[in-house]
mmCIF file with all atom_site columns, C-alpha atoms in Angstrom:
data_model
loop_
_atom_site.group_PDB
_atom_site.id
_atom_site.type_symbol
_atom_site.label_atom_id
_atom_site.label_alt_id
_atom_site.label_comp_id
_atom_site.label_asym_id
_atom_site.label_entity_id
_atom_site.label_seq_id
_atom_site.pdbx_PDB_ins_code
_atom_site.Cartn_x
_atom_site.Cartn_y
_atom_site.Cartn_z
_atom_site.occupancy
_atom_site.B_iso_or_equiv
_atom_site.pdbx_formal_charge
_atom_site.auth_seq_id
_atom_site.auth_comp_id
_atom_site.auth_asym_id
_atom_site.auth_atom_id
_atom_site.pdbx_PDB_model_num
ATOM 1   C CA . GLY Z 1 1   ? -79.883 78.171 148.802 1.00 0.00 ? 281 GLY Z CA 1
ATOM 2   C CA . SER Z 1 2   ? -78.524 81.649 149.148 1.00 0.00 ? 282 SER Z CA 1
ATOM 3   C CA . GLY Z 1 3   ? -75.181 80.854 150.738 1.00 0.00 ? 283 GLY Z CA 1
ATOM 4   C CA . GLY Z 1 4   ? -76.247 79.257 154.243 1.00 0.00 ? 284 GLY Z CA 1
ATOM 5   C CA . PHE Z 1 5   ? -74.764 75.950 155.548 1.00 0.00 ? 285 PHE Z CA 1
ATOM 6   C CA . ARG Z 1 6   ? -76.196 73.060 153.998 1.00 0.00 ? 286 ARG Z CA 1
ATOM 7   C CA . LYS Z 1 7   ? -76.960 69.827 156.103 1.00 0.00 ? 287 LYS Z CA 1
ATOM 8   C CA . ARG Z 1 8   ? -75.585 66.512 156.873 1.00 0.00 ? 288 ARG Z CA 1
ATOM 9   C CA . LYS Z 1 9   ? -76.631 63.623 156.583 1.00 0.00 ? 289 LYS Z CA 1
ATOM 10  C CA . HIS Z 1 10  ? -75.671 62.900 160.483 1.00 0.00 ? 290 HIS Z CA 1
ATOM 11  C CA . ASP Z 1 11  ? -77.509 66.243 161.310 1.00 0.00 ? 291 ASP Z CA 1
ATOM 12  C CA . ASN Z 1 12  ? -80.866 64.293 161.450 1.00 0.00 ? 292 ASN Z CA 1
ATOM 13  C CA . PHE Z 1 13  ? -79.942 62.409 164.294 1.00 0.00 ? 293 PHE Z CA 1
ATOM 14  C CA . PRO Z 1 14  ? -80.220 63.798 168.101 1.00 0.00 ? 294 PRO Z CA 1
ATOM 15  C CA . HIS Z 1 15  ? -76.618 63.716 169.151 1.00 0.00 ? 295 HIS Z CA 1
ATOM 16  C CA . GLY Z 1 16  ? -77.208 62.181 172.357 1.00 0.00 ? 296 GLY Z CA 1
ATOM 17  C CA . GLN Z 1 17  ? -78.588 58.999 170.411 1.00 0.00 ? 297 GLN Z CA 1
ATOM 18  C CA . ARG Z 1 18  ? -74.957 58.550 169.194 1.00 0.00 ? 298 ARG Z CA 1
ATOM 19  C CA . ARG Z 1 19  ? -73.552 58.786 172.110 1.00 0.00 ? 299 ARG Z CA 1
ATOM 20  C CA . GLU Z 1 20  ? -75.851 56.108 174.281 1.00 0.00 ? 300 GLU Z CA 1
ATOM 21  C CA . GLU Z 1 21  ? -75.123 53.629 171.030 1.00 0.00 ? 301 GLU Z CA 1
ATOM 22  C CA . LYS Z 1 22  ? -71.541 53.939 171.357 1.00 0.00 ? 302 LYS Z CA 1
ATOM 23  C CA . GLU Z 1 23  ? -71.568 53.727 174.988 1.00 0.00 ? 303 GLU Z CA 1
ATOM 24  C CA . ASN Z 1 24  ? -73.780 50.180 174.330 1.00 0.00 ? 304 ASN Z CA 1
ATOM 25  C CA . VAL Z 1 25  ? -71.069 48.642 172.151 1.00 0.00 ? 305 VAL Z CA 1
ATOM 26  C CA . ASN Z 1 26  ? -69.566 45.716 174.352 1.00 0.00 ? 306 ASN Z CA 1
ATOM 27  C CA . PRO Z 1 27  ? -65.912 45.918 173.117 1.00 0.00 ? 307 PRO Z CA 1
ATOM 28  C CA . SER Z 1 28  ? -65.252 42.056 174.152 1.00 0.00 ? 308 SER Z CA 1
ATOM 29  C CA . SER Z 1 29  ? -68.249 41.230 171.404 1.00 0.00 ? 309 SER Z CA 1
ATOM 30  C CA . ALA Z 1 30  ? -67.686 38.305 168.929 1.00 0.00 ? 310 ALA Z CA 1
ATOM 31  C CA . LEU Z 1 31  ? -68.267 41.429 166.105 1.00 0.00 ? 311 LEU Z CA 1
ATOM 32  C CA . MET Z 1 32  ? -65.584 43.476 167.939 1.00 0.00 ? 312 MET Z CA 1
ATOM 33  C CA . MET Z 1 33  ? -63.172 40.636 168.498 1.00 0.00 ? 313 MET Z CA 1
ATOM 34  C CA . SER Z 1 34  ? -63.392 40.078 164.387 1.00 0.00 ? 314 SER Z CA 1
ATOM 35  C CA . PHE Z 1 35  ? -63.022 43.483 163.791 1.00 0.00 ? 315 PHE Z CA 1
ATOM 36  C CA . LYS Z 1 36  ? -59.704 43.969 165.743 1.00 0.00 ? 316 LYS Z CA 1
ATOM 37  C CA . SER Z 1 37  ? -58.247 40.576 164.315 1.00 0.00 ? 317 SER Z CA 1
ATOM 38  C CA . PHE Z 1 38  ? -59.293 42.635 160.586 1.00 0.00 ? 318 PHE Z CA 1
ATOM 39  C CA . GLN Z 1 39  ? -57.826 45.524 161.717 1.00 0.00 ? 319 GLN Z CA 1
ATOM 40  C CA . LEU Z 1 40  ? -54.253 43.811 162.731 1.00 0.00 ? 320 LEU Z CA 1
ATOM 41  C CA . GLU Z 1 41  ? -54.195 41.851 159.783 1.00 0.00 ? 321 GLU Z CA 1
ATOM 42  C CA . LEU Z 1 42  ? -54.663 44.950 157.481 1.00 0.00 ? 322 LEU Z CA 1
ATOM 43  C CA . ASP Z 1 43  ? -51.689 46.908 159.321 1.00 0.00 ? 323 ASP Z CA 1
ATOM 44  C CA . THR Z 1 44  ? -49.266 44.266 159.123 1.00 0.00 ? 324 THR Z CA 1
ATOM 45  C CA . ARG Z 1 45  ? -49.871 43.701 155.409 1.00 0.00 ? 325 ARG Z CA 1
ATOM 46  C CA . HIS Z 1 46  ? -49.596 47.449 155.044 1.00 0.00 ? 326 HIS Z CA 1
ATOM 47  C CA . ASP Z 1 47  ? -46.532 47.615 157.191 1.00 0.00 ? 327 ASP Z CA 1
ATOM 48  C CA . LYS Z 1 48  ? -44.919 44.871 154.636 1.00 0.00 ? 328 LYS Z CA 1
ATOM 49  C CA . TYR Z 1 49  ? -46.076 46.567 151.713 1.00 0.00 ? 329 TYR Z CA 1
ATOM 50  C CA . GLU Z 1 50  ? -44.366 49.870 153.077 1.00 0.00 ? 330 GLU Z CA 1
ATOM 51  C CA . ARG Z 1 51  ? -41.040 48.061 154.045 1.00 0.00 ? 331 ARG Z CA 1
ATOM 52  C CA . LEU Z 1 52  ? -41.336 46.245 150.226 1.00 0.00 ? 332 LEU Z CA 1
ATOM 53  C CA . VAL Z 1 53  ? -41.833 49.840 148.580 1.00 0.00 ? 333 VAL Z CA 1
ATOM 54  C CA . LYS Z 1 54  ? -38.301 51.120 150.644 1.00 0.00 ? 334 LYS Z CA 1
ATOM 55  C CA . LEU Z 1 55  ? -36.782 48.308 149.665 1.00 0.00 ? 335 LEU Z CA 1
ATOM 56  C CA . SER Z 1 56  ? -37.440 48.636 146.167 1.00 0.00 ? 336 SER Z CA 1
ATOM 57  C CA . ARG Z 1 57  ? -36.133 52.085 145.958 1.00 0.00 ? 337 ARG Z CA 1
ATOM 58  C CA . ASP Z 1 58  ? -33.005 51.085 148.059 1.00 0.00 ? 338 ASP Z CA 1
ATOM 59  C CA . ILE Z 1 59  ? -32.378 48.839 145.363 1.00 0.00 ? 339 ILE Z CA 1
ATOM 60  C CA . THR Z 1 60  ? -33.261 50.918 142.403 1.00 0.00 ? 340 THR Z CA 1
ATOM 61  C CA . ILE Z 1 61  ? -30.775 53.679 144.040 1.00 0.00 ? 341 ILE Z CA 1
ATOM 62  C CA . GLU Z 1 62  ? -28.116 51.300 144.463 1.00 0.00 ? 342 GLU Z CA 1
ATOM 63  C CA . SER Z 1 63  ? -28.586 50.206 141.104 1.00 0.00 ? 343 SER Z CA 1
ATOM 64  C CA . LYS Z 1 64  ? -28.274 53.165 139.030 1.00 0.00 ? 344 LYS Z CA 1
ATOM 65  C CA . ARG Z 1 65  ? -25.243 54.195 141.564 1.00 0.00 ? 345 ARG Z CA 1
ATOM 66  C CA . THR Z 1 66  ? -23.123 51.005 140.607 1.00 0.00 ? 346 THR Z CA 1
ATOM 67  C CA . ILE Z 1 67  ? -24.191 51.582 136.903 1.00 0.00 ? 347 ILE Z CA 1
ATOM 68  C CA . PHE Z 1 68  ? -22.984 55.280 137.045 1.00 0.00 ? 348 PHE Z CA 1
ATOM 69  C CA . LEU Z 1 69  ? -19.655 54.200 138.761 1.00 0.00 ? 349 LEU Z CA 1
ATOM 70  C CA . LEU Z 1 70  ? -19.530 51.738 135.935 1.00 0.00 ? 350 LEU Z CA 1
ATOM 71  C CA . HIS Z 1 71  ? -19.326 54.106 133.080 1.00 0.00 ? 351 HIS Z CA 1
ATOM 72  C CA . ARG Z 1 72  ? -16.473 55.934 134.829 1.00 0.00 ? 352 ARG Z CA 1
ATOM 73  C CA . PHE Z 1 73  ? -14.388 52.894 134.278 1.00 0.00 ? 353 PHE Z CA 1
ATOM 74  C CA . ILE Z 1 74  ? -13.702 53.260 131.038 1.00 0.00 ? 354 ILE Z CA 1
ATOM 75  C CA . SER Z 1 75  ? -12.416 57.120 131.325 1.00 0.00 ? 355 SER Z CA 1
ATOM 76  C CA . ALA Z 1 76  ? -10.889 56.441 134.966 1.00 0.00 ? 356 ALA Z CA 1
ATOM 77  C CA . PRO Z 1 77  ? -7.081  55.059 135.383 1.00 0.00 ? 357 PRO Z CA 1
ATOM 78  C CA . ASN Z 1 78  ? -8.083  53.520 138.220 1.00 0.00 ? 358 ASN Z CA 1
ATOM 79  C CA . GLY Z 1 79  ? -9.997  50.445 136.781 1.00 0.00 ? 359 GLY Z CA 1
ATOM 80  C CA . GLU Z 1 80  ? -9.529  47.729 139.405 1.00 0.00 ? 360 GLU Z CA 1
ATOM 81  C CA . GLU Z 1 81  ? -10.530 50.088 141.994 1.00 0.00 ? 361 GLU Z CA 1
ATOM 82  C CA . ILE Z 1 82  ? -13.523 51.563 140.221 1.00 0.00 ? 362 ILE Z CA 1
ATOM 83  C CA . LEU Z 1 83  ? -14.752 47.579 139.633 1.00 0.00 ? 363 LEU Z CA 1
ATOM 84  C CA . ASN Z 1 84  ? -13.833 46.441 143.445 1.00 0.00 ? 364 ASN Z CA 1
ATOM 85  C CA . GLU Z 1 85  ? -16.390 49.365 144.716 1.00 0.00 ? 365 GLU Z CA 1
ATOM 86  C CA . SER Z 1 86  ? -18.959 48.128 141.998 1.00 0.00 ? 366 SER Z CA 1
ATOM 87  C CA . GLU Z 1 87  ? -18.628 44.787 143.405 1.00 0.00 ? 367 GLU Z CA 1
ATOM 88  C CA . VAL Z 1 88  ? -19.290 46.050 146.989 1.00 0.00 ? 368 VAL Z CA 1
ATOM 89  C CA . LYS Z 1 89  ? -22.406 48.076 145.346 1.00 0.00 ? 369 LYS Z CA 1
ATOM 90  C CA . LEU Z 1 90  ? -23.742 44.978 144.173 1.00 0.00 ? 370 LEU Z CA 1
ATOM 91  C CA . ASP Z 1 91  ? -23.656 42.845 146.921 1.00 0.00 ? 371 ASP Z CA 1
ATOM 92  C CA . ALA Z 1 92  ? -25.716 45.166 148.868 1.00 0.00 ? 372 ALA Z CA 1
ATOM 93  C CA . VAL Z 1 93  ? -27.989 45.220 145.524 1.00 0.00 ? 373 VAL Z CA 1
ATOM 94  C CA . ARG Z 1 94  ? -27.951 41.138 146.346 1.00 0.00 ? 374 ARG Z CA 1
ATOM 95  C CA . ARG Z 1 95  ? -28.779 41.452 150.065 1.00 0.00 ? 375 ARG Z CA 1
ATOM 96  C CA . LYS Z 1 96  ? -31.539 44.029 149.551 1.00 0.00 ? 376 LYS Z CA 1
ATOM 97  C CA . ILE Z 1 97  ? -33.567 41.716 146.795 1.00 0.00 ? 377 ILE Z CA 1
ATOM 98  C CA . LYS Z 1 98  ? -32.733 38.879 149.490 1.00 0.00 ? 378 LYS Z CA 1
ATOM 99  C CA . GLN Z 1 99  ? -34.551 40.774 151.712 1.00 0.00 ? 379 GLN Z CA 1
ATOM 100 C CA . VAL Z 1 100 ? -37.515 41.282 149.115 1.00 0.00 ? 380 VAL Z CA 1
ATOM 101 C CA . ALA Z 1 101 ? -37.850 37.742 148.921 1.00 0.00 ? 381 ALA Z CA 1
ATOM 102 C CA . GLN Z 1 102 ? -37.645 36.778 152.850 1.00 0.00 ? 382 GLN Z CA 1
ATOM 103 C CA . GLU Z 1 103 ? -40.658 39.365 152.857 1.00 0.00 ? 383 GLU Z CA 1
ATOM 104 C CA . LEU Z 1 104 ? -42.401 37.163 150.504 1.00 0.00 ? 384 LEU Z CA 1
ATOM 105 C CA . ILE Z 1 105 ? -41.844 34.269 151.735 1.00 0.00 ? 385 ILE Z CA 1
ATOM 106 C CA . GLY Z 1 106 ? -45.455 32.164 152.310 1.00 0.00 ? 386 GLY Z CA 1
ATOM 107 C CA . GLU Z 1 107 ? -47.284 35.470 151.025 1.00 0.00 ? 387 GLU Z CA 1
ATOM 108 C CA . ASP Z 1 108 ? -49.482 35.658 147.656 1.00 0.00 ? 388 ASP Z CA 1
ATOM 109 C CA . MET Z 1 109 ? -46.668 37.552 145.722 1.00 0.00 ? 389 MET Z CA 1
ATOM 110 C CA . TYR Z 1 110 ? -49.209 39.106 143.379 1.00 0.00 ? 390 TYR Z CA 1
ATOM 111 C CA . GLN Z 1 111 ? -50.900 41.502 146.399 1.00 0.00 ? 391 GLN Z CA 1
ATOM 112 C CA . PHE Z 1 112 ? -47.399 42.987 146.636 1.00 0.00 ? 392 PHE Z CA 1
ATOM 113 C CA . HIS Z 1 113 ? -46.605 42.996 143.091 1.00 0.00 ? 393 HIS Z CA 1
ATOM 114 C CA . ARG Z 1 114 ? -47.177 46.769 142.871 1.00 0.00 ? 394 ARG Z CA 1
ATOM 115 C CA . ALA Z 1 115 ? -45.059 47.452 145.517 1.00 0.00 ? 395 ALA Z CA 1
ATOM 116 C CA . VAL Z 1 116 ? -41.780 46.132 144.015 1.00 0.00 ? 396 VAL Z CA 1
ATOM 117 C CA . SER Z 1 117 ? -41.094 48.201 141.190 1.00 0.00 ? 397 SER Z CA 1
ATOM 118 C CA . PRO Z 1 118 ? -39.697 46.883 137.758 1.00 0.00 ? 398 PRO Z CA 1
ATOM 119 C CA . GLY Z 1 119 ? -36.450 49.307 137.748 1.00 0.00 ? 399 GLY Z CA 1
#
């Protein structure tokens, strides 16, 4: 064309016909109930995936902070204090790893393996 609007696929159908089809759908039909259960299952899985991504990022951040803290151990005069602080940070990392493990109880781990980074 010469700069005109392109016709979309759904423009071939009269607008009133699509509205009538939507009104004829029974929300309590077996098909709609199946779709609702699939929607709930997918939403639940997506939420779990997002929680795992967040936990994984938190683990990575806390691990890096602990590593950088331990790098200061060599040059710092208060070595015992740094070791105590690093132990507290490592306990937080362990708790987060435990949360990841609890999220994966009863789940196929391979569905969520990309949510947890190896970093």
